[in-house]
Coordinates of C-alpha atoms and ligand atoms in Angstrom, one line a residue:
M245 CA -0.2 0.2 0.0
N246 CA 1.0 3.5 -0.8
L247 CA 0.3 5.9 1.9
G248 CA -1.1 9.4 0.1
K249 CA 0.2 12.5 1.9
S250 CA -3.0 13.2 3.8
V251 CA -2.9 10.0 5.3
I252 CA 0.3 11.2 7.6
K253 CA -1.3 11.5 11.6
P254 CA 0.3 14.5 13.1
V255 CA 2.8 13.4 16.0
A256 CA 3.3 15.3 19.3
K257 CA 6.3 17.0 18.9
D258 CA 8.2 15.0 22.0
R259 CA 7.6 12.1 20.1
L260 CA 8.6 13.2 16.6
P261 CA 12.4 12.2 17.5
E262 CA 11.2 8.6 18.2
L263 CA 9.4 8.5 15.0
L264 CA 12.7 9.9 13.0
R265 CA 14.7 7.4 14.8
R266 CA 12.3 4.5 14.3
M267 CA 11.7 5.1 10.3
P268 CA 13.2 2.9 7.7
K269 CA 15.5 5.4 5.8
A270 CA 18.0 4.9 2.9
E271 CA 21.5 6.9 3.1
L272 CA 22.8 8.0 0.0
H273 CA 25.6 10.5 0.7
I274 CA 27.9 9.1 2.8
H275 CA 31.9 9.2 2.3
I276 CA 33.2 5.7 3.7
E277 CA 36.4 7.6 4.8
G278 CA 34.0 10.1 6.2
S279 CA 33.2 7.7 8.9
L280 CA 36.7 7.0 10.5
E281 CA 36.3 8.1 13.6
P282 CA 39.6 9.0 15.5
E283 CA 39.3 6.3 17.8
L284 CA 39.8 4.2 14.8
I285 CA 42.2 6.2 12.7
F286 CA 44.6 5.6 16.0
A287 CA 43.7 2.1 16.1
L288 CA 44.5 1.4 12.3
A289 CA 47.7 3.8 12.7
Q290 CA 49.2 1.9 15.3
R291 CA 48.7 -1.4 13.6
N292 CA 50.2 -0.4 10.3
G293 CA 53.0 1.3 12.0
L294 CA 51.9 4.9 11.2
A295 CA 52.9 8.1 12.8
L296 CA 49.9 10.5 12.6
R297 CA 50.1 14.4 12.7
H298 CA 47.9 14.8 16.2
A299 CA 49.3 13.7 19.6
S300 CA 45.8 11.7 20.5
V301 CA 42.6 11.2 20.3
D302 CA 41.1 14.4 21.8
A303 CA 43.9 16.3 20.0
L304 CA 42.7 15.1 16.3
R305 CA 39.1 15.7 17.4
R306 CA 39.8 19.5 18.6
A307 CA 41.3 20.3 14.9
Y308 CA 37.7 19.3 13.6
A309 CA 36.9 23.1 13.1
F310 CA 36.4 24.1 10.0
T311 CA 35.8 27.0 7.6
N312 CA 34.9 25.9 4.3
L313 CA 35.1 22.9 1.9
Q314 CA 39.1 22.9 1.7
S315 CA 39.9 23.0 5.0
F316 CA 37.8 20.2 6.1
L317 CA 39.1 17.9 3.1
D318 CA 42.8 18.5 4.2
I319 CA 42.1 16.9 7.5
Y320 CA 40.0 14.4 6.2
Y321 CA 42.8 13.2 3.4
A322 CA 44.7 13.2 6.5
G323 CA 42.9 10.8 8.2
A324 CA 42.1 8.2 5.4
S325 CA 46.0 8.0 5.0
V326 CA 45.6 5.1 7.8
L327 CA 44.0 2.7 5.5
L328 CA 46.3 0.5 4.0
T329 CA 45.3 -3.1 3.6
E330 CA 42.0 -4.9 2.7
Q331 CA 41.2 -5.8 6.6
D332 CA 41.4 -1.9 7.4
F333 CA 38.6 -1.2 4.7
Y334 CA 36.7 -3.7 5.7
D335 CA 36.6 -2.6 9.4
M336 CA 36.2 0.9 8.7
T337 CA 33.3 -0.2 6.6
R338 CA 31.5 -2.5 9.1
A339 CA 31.9 0.4 11.8
Y340 CA 29.5 2.3 9.7
L341 CA 27.0 0.1 8.2
L342 CA 26.6 -1.6 12.5
K343 CA 25.8 2.5 13.4
A344 CA 23.7 2.8 10.1
A345 CA 21.8 -0.5 11.3
Q346 CA 21.2 1.1 14.6
D347 CA 19.8 4.3 13.0
N348 CA 17.3 2.1 11.2
V349 CA 19.2 2.9 7.7
V350 CA 17.8 -0.3 5.7
H351 CA 20.0 0.5 2.4
A352 CA 23.1 2.6 2.0
E353 CA 25.0 3.4 -0.8
L354 CA 28.7 4.5 -0.1
F355 CA 31.1 6.7 -1.9
F356 CA 34.7 6.0 -1.8
D357 CA 37.6 8.0 -3.2
P358 CA 40.0 5.6 -4.8
Q359 CA 42.6 8.0 -5.8
T360 CA 43.4 9.0 -2.2
H361 CA 44.5 5.5 -1.5
T362 CA 46.0 4.3 -5.0
A363 CA 48.2 7.7 -4.8
R364 CA 49.8 5.8 -1.7
G365 CA 50.6 2.9 -3.4
V366 CA 47.3 0.7 -2.3
G367 CA 46.0 -1.4 -4.9
M368 CA 42.4 -1.1 -6.4
E369 CA 41.8 -4.5 -5.4
T370 CA 42.7 -4.2 -2.1
I371 CA 40.4 -1.1 -1.5
I372 CA 37.3 -2.3 -3.6
N373 CA 37.3 -6.2 -2.1
G374 CA 37.6 -4.8 1.3
L375 CA 34.5 -2.5 1.1
H376 CA 32.6 -5.1 -0.6
R377 CA 33.2 -7.6 1.7
A378 CA 31.8 -5.6 4.5
C379 CA 28.8 -4.7 1.9
V380 CA 28.0 -8.4 1.5
D381 CA 28.5 -9.0 5.5
A382 CA 26.3 -6.2 6.6
R383 CA 23.5 -8.1 4.5
A384 CA 23.9 -11.0 6.6
D385 CA 24.6 -9.7 10.1
F386 CA 22.8 -6.9 10.1
G387 CA 20.2 -6.6 7.5
V388 CA 21.6 -3.7 5.9
S389 CA 21.9 -3.5 2.1
A390 CA 24.8 -1.8 0.9
S391 CA 26.2 -0.7 -2.4
L392 CA 29.3 1.0 -3.8
I393 CA 29.5 4.6 -5.6
M394 CA 33.3 5.1 -7.0
C395 CA 34.1 8.8 -6.7
F396 CA 36.6 10.7 -8.9
L397 CA 38.6 13.2 -7.1
R398 CA 37.5 16.6 -9.1
H399 CA 41.1 18.5 -8.0
L400 CA 42.6 16.3 -10.2
S401 CA 43.0 15.5 -13.7
E402 CA 40.6 13.9 -16.3
K403 CA 43.3 12.0 -16.9
G404 CA 43.7 10.6 -13.5
A405 CA 39.9 9.8 -13.6
F406 CA 40.1 7.9 -16.8
E407 CA 43.3 5.7 -15.1
T408 CA 41.2 5.3 -12.2
L409 CA 38.2 3.8 -13.9
E410 CA 40.4 1.7 -16.1
Q411 CA 41.5 0.2 -12.9
A412 CA 38.3 -0.7 -11.4
L413 CA 36.8 -2.1 -14.3
P414 CA 37.8 -5.7 -13.4
L415 CA 35.9 -5.0 -10.3
R416 CA 33.1 -3.1 -11.7
N417 CA 30.5 -5.5 -10.8
K418 CA 31.2 -4.8 -7.5
L419 CA 30.1 -1.1 -8.1
I420 CA 26.6 0.5 -8.7
G421 CA 28.0 3.9 -10.0
V422 CA 30.4 6.8 -10.1
G423 CA 30.5 10.1 -8.9
L424 CA 32.4 13.2 -8.3
D425 CA 33.6 14.8 -4.9
S426 CA 36.7 17.2 -3.6
G427 CA 37.3 20.7 -4.1
E428 CA 34.3 22.0 -6.0
V429 CA 34.7 25.5 -7.0
G430 CA 37.2 25.9 -9.9
N431 CA 36.3 22.4 -10.9
P432 CA 33.2 22.7 -12.8
P433 CA 31.4 19.3 -13.7
E434 CA 32.4 19.5 -17.5
K435 CA 36.2 19.1 -16.5
F436 CA 34.8 15.1 -16.6
A437 CA 32.4 15.4 -19.5
R438 CA 34.2 12.8 -21.0
V439 CA 34.8 10.4 -18.2
F440 CA 31.1 10.5 -17.5
E441 CA 30.0 9.7 -21.2
R442 CA 32.4 6.7 -21.0
C443 CA 30.8 5.5 -17.4
R444 CA 27.5 6.0 -18.7
A445 CA 28.3 3.8 -22.2
L446 CA 29.8 1.2 -19.3
G447 CA 26.2 1.2 -17.6
F448 CA 27.1 2.7 -14.5
H449 CA 24.7 5.0 -12.4
R450 CA 26.1 8.6 -12.3
V451 CA 25.9 11.6 -9.3
A452 CA 27.9 14.5 -8.9
H453 CA 28.4 16.9 -5.8
A454 CA 27.3 20.2 -7.7
G455 CA 26.1 23.4 -5.8
E456 CA 27.5 22.6 -2.2
E457 CA 29.9 25.9 -2.4
G458 CA 29.8 25.7 -5.9
P459 CA 27.2 28.2 -8.3
P460 CA 23.9 26.5 -9.6
E461 CA 25.5 26.5 -12.9
Y462 CA 27.4 23.7 -11.9
I463 CA 24.0 22.2 -11.0
W464 CA 23.2 22.4 -14.6
T465 CA 26.1 21.0 -16.3
A466 CA 26.2 18.3 -13.7
L467 CA 22.8 17.3 -15.5
D468 CA 23.1 18.1 -18.8
V469 CA 26.3 17.4 -19.2
L470 CA 27.4 15.0 -16.9
K471 CA 23.4 13.6 -17.1
V472 CA 23.6 12.8 -13.5
E473 CA 20.5 10.9 -12.0
R474 CA 21.0 12.4 -8.6
V475 CA 22.7 15.8 -7.4
D476 CA 24.9 15.5 -4.2
H477 CA 24.4 18.5 -2.0
G478 CA 22.5 20.8 -4.5
V479 CA 21.6 23.3 -2.0
Q480 CA 22.7 26.3 -3.9
C481 CA 19.8 25.7 -6.1
G482 CA 18.0 27.7 -3.9
K483 CA 19.6 30.9 -5.7
D484 CA 18.0 29.9 -9.3
A485 CA 14.0 29.4 -9.5
M486 CA 14.4 28.0 -13.0
L487 CA 16.9 25.2 -11.9
M488 CA 14.4 24.8 -8.9
R489 CA 11.4 23.9 -11.2
R490 CA 14.1 21.7 -13.4
L491 CA 14.9 19.8 -10.3
A492 CA 11.3 19.4 -9.2
Q493 CA 10.0 18.4 -13.0
D494 CA 12.3 15.8 -13.6
R495 CA 12.3 14.4 -9.9
I496 CA 16.1 14.8 -9.7
P497 CA 16.6 13.9 -6.2
L498 CA 19.2 16.1 -3.9
T499 CA 21.1 14.1 -1.4
V500 CA 21.1 17.2 1.2
C501 CA 23.4 16.7 4.3
P502 CA 22.3 19.0 7.1
L503 CA 25.2 19.2 9.7
S504 CA 27.6 19.1 7.3
N505 CA 26.5 22.4 5.2
F506 CA 26.5 23.8 9.2
K507 CA 30.1 22.9 9.8
L508 CA 31.4 23.5 6.8
C509 CA 30.0 27.3 6.9
V510 CA 27.5 26.5 3.7
F511 CA 24.8 28.0 6.1
P512 CA 25.6 29.9 9.1
D513 CA 23.2 27.8 11.4
L514 CA 20.9 24.7 11.1
A515 CA 17.8 27.1 11.5
S516 CA 19.0 28.7 8.3
H517 CA 19.3 25.9 6.5
N518 CA 16.9 25.9 3.0
L519 CA 15.9 22.2 3.3
R520 CA 12.2 23.4 4.2
Q521 CA 12.0 25.4 1.0
L522 CA 13.3 22.5 -0.9
L523 CA 10.8 20.2 0.3
D524 CA 7.8 22.8 -0.3
A525 CA 9.2 23.6 -3.8
G526 CA 8.7 19.7 -4.4
L527 CA 12.1 18.7 -4.9
V528 CA 12.9 15.1 -4.1
A529 CA 15.2 16.1 -1.2
T530 CA 16.7 13.7 1.3
I531 CA 18.5 13.9 4.3
N532 CA 22.4 12.4 4.9
S533 CA 25.6 12.6 6.7
D534 CA 27.9 13.3 4.3
D535 CA 31.1 12.7 6.4
P536 CA 29.6 11.6 9.8
A537 CA 32.7 11.2 11.8
Y538 CA 33.8 14.5 11.1
F539 CA 30.3 16.8 11.5
G540 CA 29.1 15.4 14.9
G541 CA 26.4 13.0 13.7
Y542 CA 25.3 10.2 11.8
M543 CA 21.6 9.8 10.2
N544 CA 19.5 10.5 13.4
D545 CA 21.4 12.8 14.8
N546 CA 20.9 14.8 11.3
F547 CA 17.2 14.0 11.5
T548 CA 16.8 15.1 14.8
Q549 CA 18.6 18.4 15.0
T550 CA 17.4 19.3 11.5
F551 CA 13.9 18.9 12.4
A552 CA 14.3 20.5 15.7
A553 CA 16.0 23.5 14.0
L554 CA 13.3 23.7 11.2
N555 CA 10.6 22.8 12.9
L556 CA 9.5 20.0 10.5
D557 CA 6.6 17.8 11.2
A558 CA 5.6 13.8 10.6
Q559 CA 4.7 14.7 7.0
Q560 CA 7.9 16.0 6.2
A561 CA 9.5 12.9 8.1
W562 CA 7.7 10.7 5.8
T563 CA 8.2 12.5 2.7
L564 CA 12.0 12.4 3.3
A565 CA 12.3 8.9 4.3
H566 CA 9.8 8.0 1.0
N567 CA 12.1 10.2 -1.0
S568 CA 15.1 8.3 0.0
F569 CA 13.8 5.1 -1.3
E570 CA 12.7 6.9 -4.3
A571 CA 16.2 8.1 -5.2
G572 CA 17.8 5.2 -4.2
F573 CA 19.5 2.9 -7.0
I574 CA 17.4 0.1 -5.7
E575 CA 15.7 -2.8 -7.5
P576 CA 11.7 -2.0 -7.8
S577 CA 10.4 -4.8 -6.1
A578 CA 13.1 -4.1 -3.1
R579 CA 12.3 -0.4 -3.3
Q580 CA 8.3 -1.3 -2.9
R581 CA 9.3 -3.3 0.3
Y582 CA 11.1 -0.3 1.9
F583 CA 8.0 2.0 0.9
D584 CA 5.6 -0.9 2.9
R585 CA 8.0 -1.0 5.9
L586 CA 8.1 2.9 5.9
N587 CA 4.1 3.0 5.8
E588 CA 3.6 0.2 8.3
T589 CA 5.7 2.1 10.7
F590 CA 4.0 5.3 10.3
E591 CA 0.3 3.3 10.4
T592 CA 1.3 1.5 13.9
F593 CA 3.4 4.6 15.6
Q594 CA 2.0 5.9 18.9
Ligands
HPA1201 N1 32.2 17.6 -0.5 C1 33.2 17.3 -1.5 N2 34.2 16.3 -1.5 C2 33.8 15.7 0.0 C3 32.9 15.8 0.8 C4 32.1 17.0 0.7 O1 30.9 17.2 1.3 N3 33.2 14.9 1.8 C5 34.1 13.9 1.2 N4 34.7 14.7 0.3
ZN1202 ZN1 29.5 14.8 0.3

């Protein structure tokens, strides 16, 4: 059964956080390297005999004060440098998927940045096999379905992206799609037009970060040049009414990450976030955690804090969870089962 909008019962404000925690949801914007908690960074550094710049877990955590995307990326790439073996990639992914399951995330699509690791001499097989084995095990052990989206680093060259794609092709059946991340401003989507054209011909799903810090024009070219099926972040579309209409009409999902946007100063505080405007305009917006170990929260933290700051209600909770399943690269019969589980949660919630 598919509940219509009018069927969602109002929920008392003090019960809303419990509903947000309990409802099944999909996470579609999580950089798996951004799930590395400082404790795990230190444990992996020790296991691999590596020295770290920060003296302790607390000192590392204290460095997490960001002014913009680049100030975060510098620390994020340093943190990821402790990953060397297949077991490292497995352990990181398993830790995230356990947390996700505890937040009632039933489906997750994980970004990873192979170039961060291949540049240090880590093999593509090491990376993908470790990530993929954790995804397979999470289905059996936690009941979470998980798949992998390989991201190209946009501050690097088109040639580097093509080489990365070639290295990954023998393992292509372990990936569902490709994405584009890292420093946005000055690295427009069209820099990767030919790489994405090749990925489309190969049958990969395509997403790209656009309109996080960059202008609405980058969202237009992500759609029209890269032919992406979803836009990651995309919040700068609020500055372009025609683009908002295009996204709504074509039902192009946005994977919005409220705590990330706050921590990277895209919005001065959560109360200033434009998520409500995106939903009101009929966009297929979703809530996601981006880099939860760095931005102060996993999925349910993003939901509860954003709902409190923007005074959102049960109807918007249902819409956001429904959007997450609509936006996922999920087989239709599985998607319908998720819709059914979502509706059942809302029907039985007291
Ligand atoms: N933006 C761009 N690149 C990233 C991000 C982000 O929010 N997180 C990890 N890599
Ligand atoms: Zn991101």
